[in-house]
Short mmCIF file of C-alpha atoms in Angstrom, two decimals:
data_model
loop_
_atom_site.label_atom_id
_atom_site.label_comp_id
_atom_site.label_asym_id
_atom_site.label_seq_id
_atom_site.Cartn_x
_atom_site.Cartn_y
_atom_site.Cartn_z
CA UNK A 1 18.50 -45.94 15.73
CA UNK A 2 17.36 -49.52 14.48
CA UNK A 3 18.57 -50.51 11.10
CA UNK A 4 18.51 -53.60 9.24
CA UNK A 5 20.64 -56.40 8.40
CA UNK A 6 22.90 -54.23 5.74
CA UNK A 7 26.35 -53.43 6.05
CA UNK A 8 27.02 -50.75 8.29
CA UNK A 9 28.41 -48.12 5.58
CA UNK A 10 25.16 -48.61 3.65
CA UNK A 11 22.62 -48.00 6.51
CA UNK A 12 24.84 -44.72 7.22
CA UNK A 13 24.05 -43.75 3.80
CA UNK A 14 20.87 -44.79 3.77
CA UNK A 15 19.74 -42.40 6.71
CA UNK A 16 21.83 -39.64 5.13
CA UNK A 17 20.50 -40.00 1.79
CA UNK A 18 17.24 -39.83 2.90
CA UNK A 19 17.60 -36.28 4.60
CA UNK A 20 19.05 -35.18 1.73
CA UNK A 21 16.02 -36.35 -0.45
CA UNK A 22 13.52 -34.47 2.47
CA UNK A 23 15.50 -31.70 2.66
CA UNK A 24 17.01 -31.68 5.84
CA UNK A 25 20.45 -31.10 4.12
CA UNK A 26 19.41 -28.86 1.27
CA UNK A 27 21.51 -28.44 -1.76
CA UNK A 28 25.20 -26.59 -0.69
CA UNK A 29 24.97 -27.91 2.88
CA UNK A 30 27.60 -29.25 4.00
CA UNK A 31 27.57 -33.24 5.29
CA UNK A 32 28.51 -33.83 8.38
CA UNK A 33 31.85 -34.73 9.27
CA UNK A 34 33.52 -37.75 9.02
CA UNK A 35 33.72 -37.25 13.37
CA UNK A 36 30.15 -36.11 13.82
CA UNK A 37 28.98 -39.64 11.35
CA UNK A 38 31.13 -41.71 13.55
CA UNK A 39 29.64 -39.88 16.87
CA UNK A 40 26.12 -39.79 15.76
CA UNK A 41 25.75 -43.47 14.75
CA UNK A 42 27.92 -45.03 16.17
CA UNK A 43 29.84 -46.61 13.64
CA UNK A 44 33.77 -46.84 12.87
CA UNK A 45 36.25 -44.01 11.25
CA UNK A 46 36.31 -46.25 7.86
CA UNK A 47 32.67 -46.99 8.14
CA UNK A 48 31.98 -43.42 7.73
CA UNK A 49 34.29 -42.45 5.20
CA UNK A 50 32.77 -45.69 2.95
CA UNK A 51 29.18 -43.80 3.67
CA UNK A 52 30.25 -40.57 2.53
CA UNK A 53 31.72 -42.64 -0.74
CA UNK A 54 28.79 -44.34 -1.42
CA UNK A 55 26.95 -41.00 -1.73
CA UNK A 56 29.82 -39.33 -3.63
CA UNK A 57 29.69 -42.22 -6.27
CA UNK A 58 25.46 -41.64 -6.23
CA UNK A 59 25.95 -37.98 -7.07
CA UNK A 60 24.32 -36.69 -4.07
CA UNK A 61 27.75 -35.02 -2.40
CA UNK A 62 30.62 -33.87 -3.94
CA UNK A 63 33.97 -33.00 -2.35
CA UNK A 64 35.40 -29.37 -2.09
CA UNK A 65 38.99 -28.79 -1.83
CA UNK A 66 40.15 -27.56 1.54
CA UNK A 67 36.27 -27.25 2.77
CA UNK A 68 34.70 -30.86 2.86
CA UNK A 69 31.82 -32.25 1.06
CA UNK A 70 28.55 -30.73 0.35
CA UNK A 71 25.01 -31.53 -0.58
CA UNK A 72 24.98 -31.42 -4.75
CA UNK A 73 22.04 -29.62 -6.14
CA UNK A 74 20.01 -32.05 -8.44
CA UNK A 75 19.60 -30.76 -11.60
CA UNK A 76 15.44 -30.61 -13.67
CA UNK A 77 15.86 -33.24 -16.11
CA UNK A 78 15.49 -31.85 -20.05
CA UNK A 79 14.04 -33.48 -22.67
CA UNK A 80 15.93 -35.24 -25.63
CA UNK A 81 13.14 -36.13 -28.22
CA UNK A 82 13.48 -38.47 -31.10
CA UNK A 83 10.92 -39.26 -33.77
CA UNK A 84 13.33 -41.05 -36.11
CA UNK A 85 14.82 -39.93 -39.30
CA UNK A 86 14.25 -36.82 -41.18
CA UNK A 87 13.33 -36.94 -44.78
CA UNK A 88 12.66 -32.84 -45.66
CA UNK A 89 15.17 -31.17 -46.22
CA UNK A 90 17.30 -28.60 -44.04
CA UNK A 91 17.85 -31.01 -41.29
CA UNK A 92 21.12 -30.38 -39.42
CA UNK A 93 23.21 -32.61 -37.03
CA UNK A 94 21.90 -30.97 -34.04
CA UNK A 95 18.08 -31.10 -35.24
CA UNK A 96 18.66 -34.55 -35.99
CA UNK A 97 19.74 -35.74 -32.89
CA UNK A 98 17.53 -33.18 -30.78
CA UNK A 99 14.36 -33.21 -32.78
CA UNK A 100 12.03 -30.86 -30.34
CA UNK A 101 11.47 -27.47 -32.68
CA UNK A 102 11.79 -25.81 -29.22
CA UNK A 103 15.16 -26.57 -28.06
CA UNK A 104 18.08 -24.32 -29.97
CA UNK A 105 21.73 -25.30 -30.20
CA UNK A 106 25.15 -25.65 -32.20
CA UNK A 107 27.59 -28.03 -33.07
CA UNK A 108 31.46 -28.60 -33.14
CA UNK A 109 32.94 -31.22 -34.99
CA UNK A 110 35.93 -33.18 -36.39
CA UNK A 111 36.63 -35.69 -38.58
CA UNK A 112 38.96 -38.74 -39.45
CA UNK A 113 39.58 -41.76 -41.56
CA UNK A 114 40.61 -45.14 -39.21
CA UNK A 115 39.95 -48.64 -39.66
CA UNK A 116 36.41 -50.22 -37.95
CA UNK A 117 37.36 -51.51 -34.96
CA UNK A 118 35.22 -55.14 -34.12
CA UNK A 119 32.55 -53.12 -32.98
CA UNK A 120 32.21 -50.39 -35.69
CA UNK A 121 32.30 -53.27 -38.32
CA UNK A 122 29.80 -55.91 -37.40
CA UNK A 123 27.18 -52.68 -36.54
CA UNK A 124 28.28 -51.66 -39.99
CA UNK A 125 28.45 -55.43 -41.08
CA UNK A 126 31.87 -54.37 -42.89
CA UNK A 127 34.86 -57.01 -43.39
CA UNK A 128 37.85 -56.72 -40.88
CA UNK A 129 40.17 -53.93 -41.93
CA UNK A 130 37.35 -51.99 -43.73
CA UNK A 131 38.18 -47.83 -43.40
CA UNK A 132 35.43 -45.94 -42.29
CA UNK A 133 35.24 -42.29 -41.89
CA UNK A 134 34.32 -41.05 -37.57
CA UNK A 135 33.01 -37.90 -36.69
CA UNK A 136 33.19 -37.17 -33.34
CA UNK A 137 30.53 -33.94 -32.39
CA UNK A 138 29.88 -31.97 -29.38
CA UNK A 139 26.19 -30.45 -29.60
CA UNK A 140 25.37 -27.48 -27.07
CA UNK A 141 21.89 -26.48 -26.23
CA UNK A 142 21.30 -22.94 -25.13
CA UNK A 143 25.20 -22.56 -24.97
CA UNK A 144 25.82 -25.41 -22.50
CA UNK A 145 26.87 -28.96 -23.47
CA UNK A 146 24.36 -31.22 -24.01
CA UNK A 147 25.55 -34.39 -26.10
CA UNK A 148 28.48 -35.70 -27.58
CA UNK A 149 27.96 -37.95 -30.62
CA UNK A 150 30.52 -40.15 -32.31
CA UNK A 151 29.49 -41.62 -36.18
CA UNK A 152 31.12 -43.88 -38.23
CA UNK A 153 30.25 -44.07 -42.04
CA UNK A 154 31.75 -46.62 -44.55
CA UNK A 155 34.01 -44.94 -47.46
CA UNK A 156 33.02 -48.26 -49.56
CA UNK A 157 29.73 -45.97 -49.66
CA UNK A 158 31.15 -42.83 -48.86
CA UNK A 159 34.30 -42.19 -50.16
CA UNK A 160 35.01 -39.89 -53.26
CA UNK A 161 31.50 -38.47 -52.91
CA UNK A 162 31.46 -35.09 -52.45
CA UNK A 163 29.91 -36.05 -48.72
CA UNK A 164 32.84 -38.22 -48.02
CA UNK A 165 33.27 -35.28 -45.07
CA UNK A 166 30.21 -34.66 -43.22
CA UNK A 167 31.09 -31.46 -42.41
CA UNK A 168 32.77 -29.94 -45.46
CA UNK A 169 31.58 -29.78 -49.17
CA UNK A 170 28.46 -28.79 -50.69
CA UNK A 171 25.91 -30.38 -47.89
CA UNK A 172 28.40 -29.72 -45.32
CA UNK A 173 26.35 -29.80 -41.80
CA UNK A 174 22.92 -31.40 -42.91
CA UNK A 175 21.32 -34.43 -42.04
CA UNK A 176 22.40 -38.12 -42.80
CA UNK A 177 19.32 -38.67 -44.60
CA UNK A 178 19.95 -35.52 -47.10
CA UNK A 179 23.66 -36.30 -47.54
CA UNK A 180 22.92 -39.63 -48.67
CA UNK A 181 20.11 -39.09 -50.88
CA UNK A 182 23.03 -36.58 -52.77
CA UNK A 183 24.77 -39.69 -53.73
CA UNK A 184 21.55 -41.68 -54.33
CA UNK A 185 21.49 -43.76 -51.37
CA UNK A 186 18.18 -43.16 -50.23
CA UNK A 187 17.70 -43.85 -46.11
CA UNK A 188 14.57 -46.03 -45.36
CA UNK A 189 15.09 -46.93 -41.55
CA UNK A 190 16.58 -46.34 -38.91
CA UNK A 191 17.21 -48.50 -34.96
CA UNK A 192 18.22 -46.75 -32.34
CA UNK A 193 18.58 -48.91 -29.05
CA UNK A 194 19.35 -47.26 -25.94
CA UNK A 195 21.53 -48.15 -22.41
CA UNK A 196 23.44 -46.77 -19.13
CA UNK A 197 26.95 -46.72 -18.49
CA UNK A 198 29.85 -44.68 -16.19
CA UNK A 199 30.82 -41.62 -17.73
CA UNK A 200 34.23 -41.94 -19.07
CA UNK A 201 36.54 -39.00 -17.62
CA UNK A 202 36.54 -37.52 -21.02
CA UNK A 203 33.12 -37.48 -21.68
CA UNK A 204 32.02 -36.05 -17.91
CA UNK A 205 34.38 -33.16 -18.21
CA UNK A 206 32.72 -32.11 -21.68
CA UNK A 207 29.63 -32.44 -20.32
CA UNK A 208 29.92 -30.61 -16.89
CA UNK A 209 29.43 -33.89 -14.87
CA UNK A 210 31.37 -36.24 -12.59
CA UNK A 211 33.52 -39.34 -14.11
CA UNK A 212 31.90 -42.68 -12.95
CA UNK A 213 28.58 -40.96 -13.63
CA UNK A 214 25.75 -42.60 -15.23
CA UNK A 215 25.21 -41.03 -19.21
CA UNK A 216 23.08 -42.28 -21.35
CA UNK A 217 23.75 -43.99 -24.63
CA UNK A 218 21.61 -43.96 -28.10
CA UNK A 219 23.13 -46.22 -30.15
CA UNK A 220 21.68 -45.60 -33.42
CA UNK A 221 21.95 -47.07 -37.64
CA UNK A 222 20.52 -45.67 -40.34
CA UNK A 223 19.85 -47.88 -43.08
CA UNK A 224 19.45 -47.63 -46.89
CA UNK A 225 17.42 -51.56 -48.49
CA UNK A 226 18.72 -53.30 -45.51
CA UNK A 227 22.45 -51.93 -45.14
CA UNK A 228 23.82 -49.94 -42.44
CA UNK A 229 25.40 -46.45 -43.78
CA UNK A 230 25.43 -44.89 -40.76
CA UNK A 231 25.84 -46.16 -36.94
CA UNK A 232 26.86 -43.48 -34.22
CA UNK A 233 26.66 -43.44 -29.86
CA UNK A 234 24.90 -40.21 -28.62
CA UNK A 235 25.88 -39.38 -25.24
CA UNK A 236 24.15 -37.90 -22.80
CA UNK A 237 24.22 -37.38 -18.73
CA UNK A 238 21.34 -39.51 -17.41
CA UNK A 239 20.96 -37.43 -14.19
CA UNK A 240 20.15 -33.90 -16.85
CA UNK A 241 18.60 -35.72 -19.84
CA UNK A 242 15.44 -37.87 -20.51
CA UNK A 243 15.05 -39.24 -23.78
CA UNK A 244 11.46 -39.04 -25.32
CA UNK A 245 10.53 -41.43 -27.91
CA UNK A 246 7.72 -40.21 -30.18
CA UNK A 247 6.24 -43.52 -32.15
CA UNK A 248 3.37 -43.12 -34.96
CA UNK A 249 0.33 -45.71 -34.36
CA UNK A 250 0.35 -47.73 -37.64
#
């Protein structure tokens, strides 16, 4: 079998991923032993154990206790849509982060005064040792997890308001844009900006995936005449999720 100029463990992988892509090792098949890789290329014990890694850490294989490791079936990506800020009213946490009318889900939350870390504060543009208020939320779309979200407001704005708590009170579970206007800060704009990262443990075990994972990150600020009352990192597995960016032509 000719190959390349790439490290051994990566042309192994190569070949392999490819027959998993065609189909000649269909979802719940088991790879090949770490024997039949070493027989069947002719490559080294550790060479094929770093192949079978390499795929492992791509999310094509996983490893079963006891059994060995099998072909992982690829999940359809769904949609995550976003079309900005909501200004009607009604508009919950989960219909503000998951704005297609099709898609149905709950929310669990919790909620906590700390101090803005570095971070927190300059996306907030508070001082150092400013308090804010976090509320971390786990949204689930037709029962299964879907996001996790984690928002940061400042008390400066916030505090002894009867939204102070975004999930207790008299708008208790609505919008950021209606629980501001409540204390007459009206919301004008919003910036979301989004990345990739590795799934922390925590994170992959909420959401059904793998640590070390690619999720997805919408990092997002909602702003009221140019200051920040509002920032907050939606999280998302990139391998189930696509996010869909509806823009008005102006």
């Amino acid at each position: 079998m000719p190959f390349g100029e790439q490290p051994a463990y990566l042309r192994v992988a190569g070949d392999l991923r490819q027959k998993i892509v065609d189909g000649v090792l269909p979802p719940h098949t088991r790879l090949p032993s770490q024997a039949r890789i070493r027989e069947e290329y002719g490559v080294s014990d550790t060479v094929a154990l770093e192949a079978r890694k390499v795929l492992m850490a791509e999310g094509l294989v996983e490893g079963r206790s006891g059994s060995g490791t099998y072909v992982r079936e690829q999940p359809v990506p769904r949609r995550i849509a976003r079309v900005g800020f909501h200004s009607a009213g009604g508009c919950t946490p989960f219909r503000q982060e998951q704005t297609d009318e099709r898609v149905r889900g709950t929310w669990e939350s919790s909620s906590e005064q700390e101090v803005a870390g570095p971070v927190v504060a300059a996306r907030l543009r508070l001082p150092q040792g400013a308090k804010v208020m976090r509320t971390r939320y786990v949204f689930r779309a037709e029962g299964e997890p879907s996001m996790l979200s984690t928002s940061w407001e400042p008390l400066e704005v916030t505090g002894r308001t009867p939204v102070m708590l975004p999930e207790e009170g008299p708008l208790a579970g609505r919008g950021v844009v209606e629980r501001m206007a409540a204390i007459d800060v009206v919301v004008d704009n919003v910036v979301e900006e989004v990345g990739a990262r590795p799934a922390l443990a925590e994170e992959a075990m909420t959401l059904g995936g793998v640590p070390g994972h690619a999720v997805l990150v919408v990092s997002r600020t909602y702003f009221a005449g140019g200051r920040p009352v509002e920032t907050a990192d939606v999280v998302t597995l990139a391998d189930r999720y696509r996010v869909a960016y509806h823009l008005p032509v102006k």
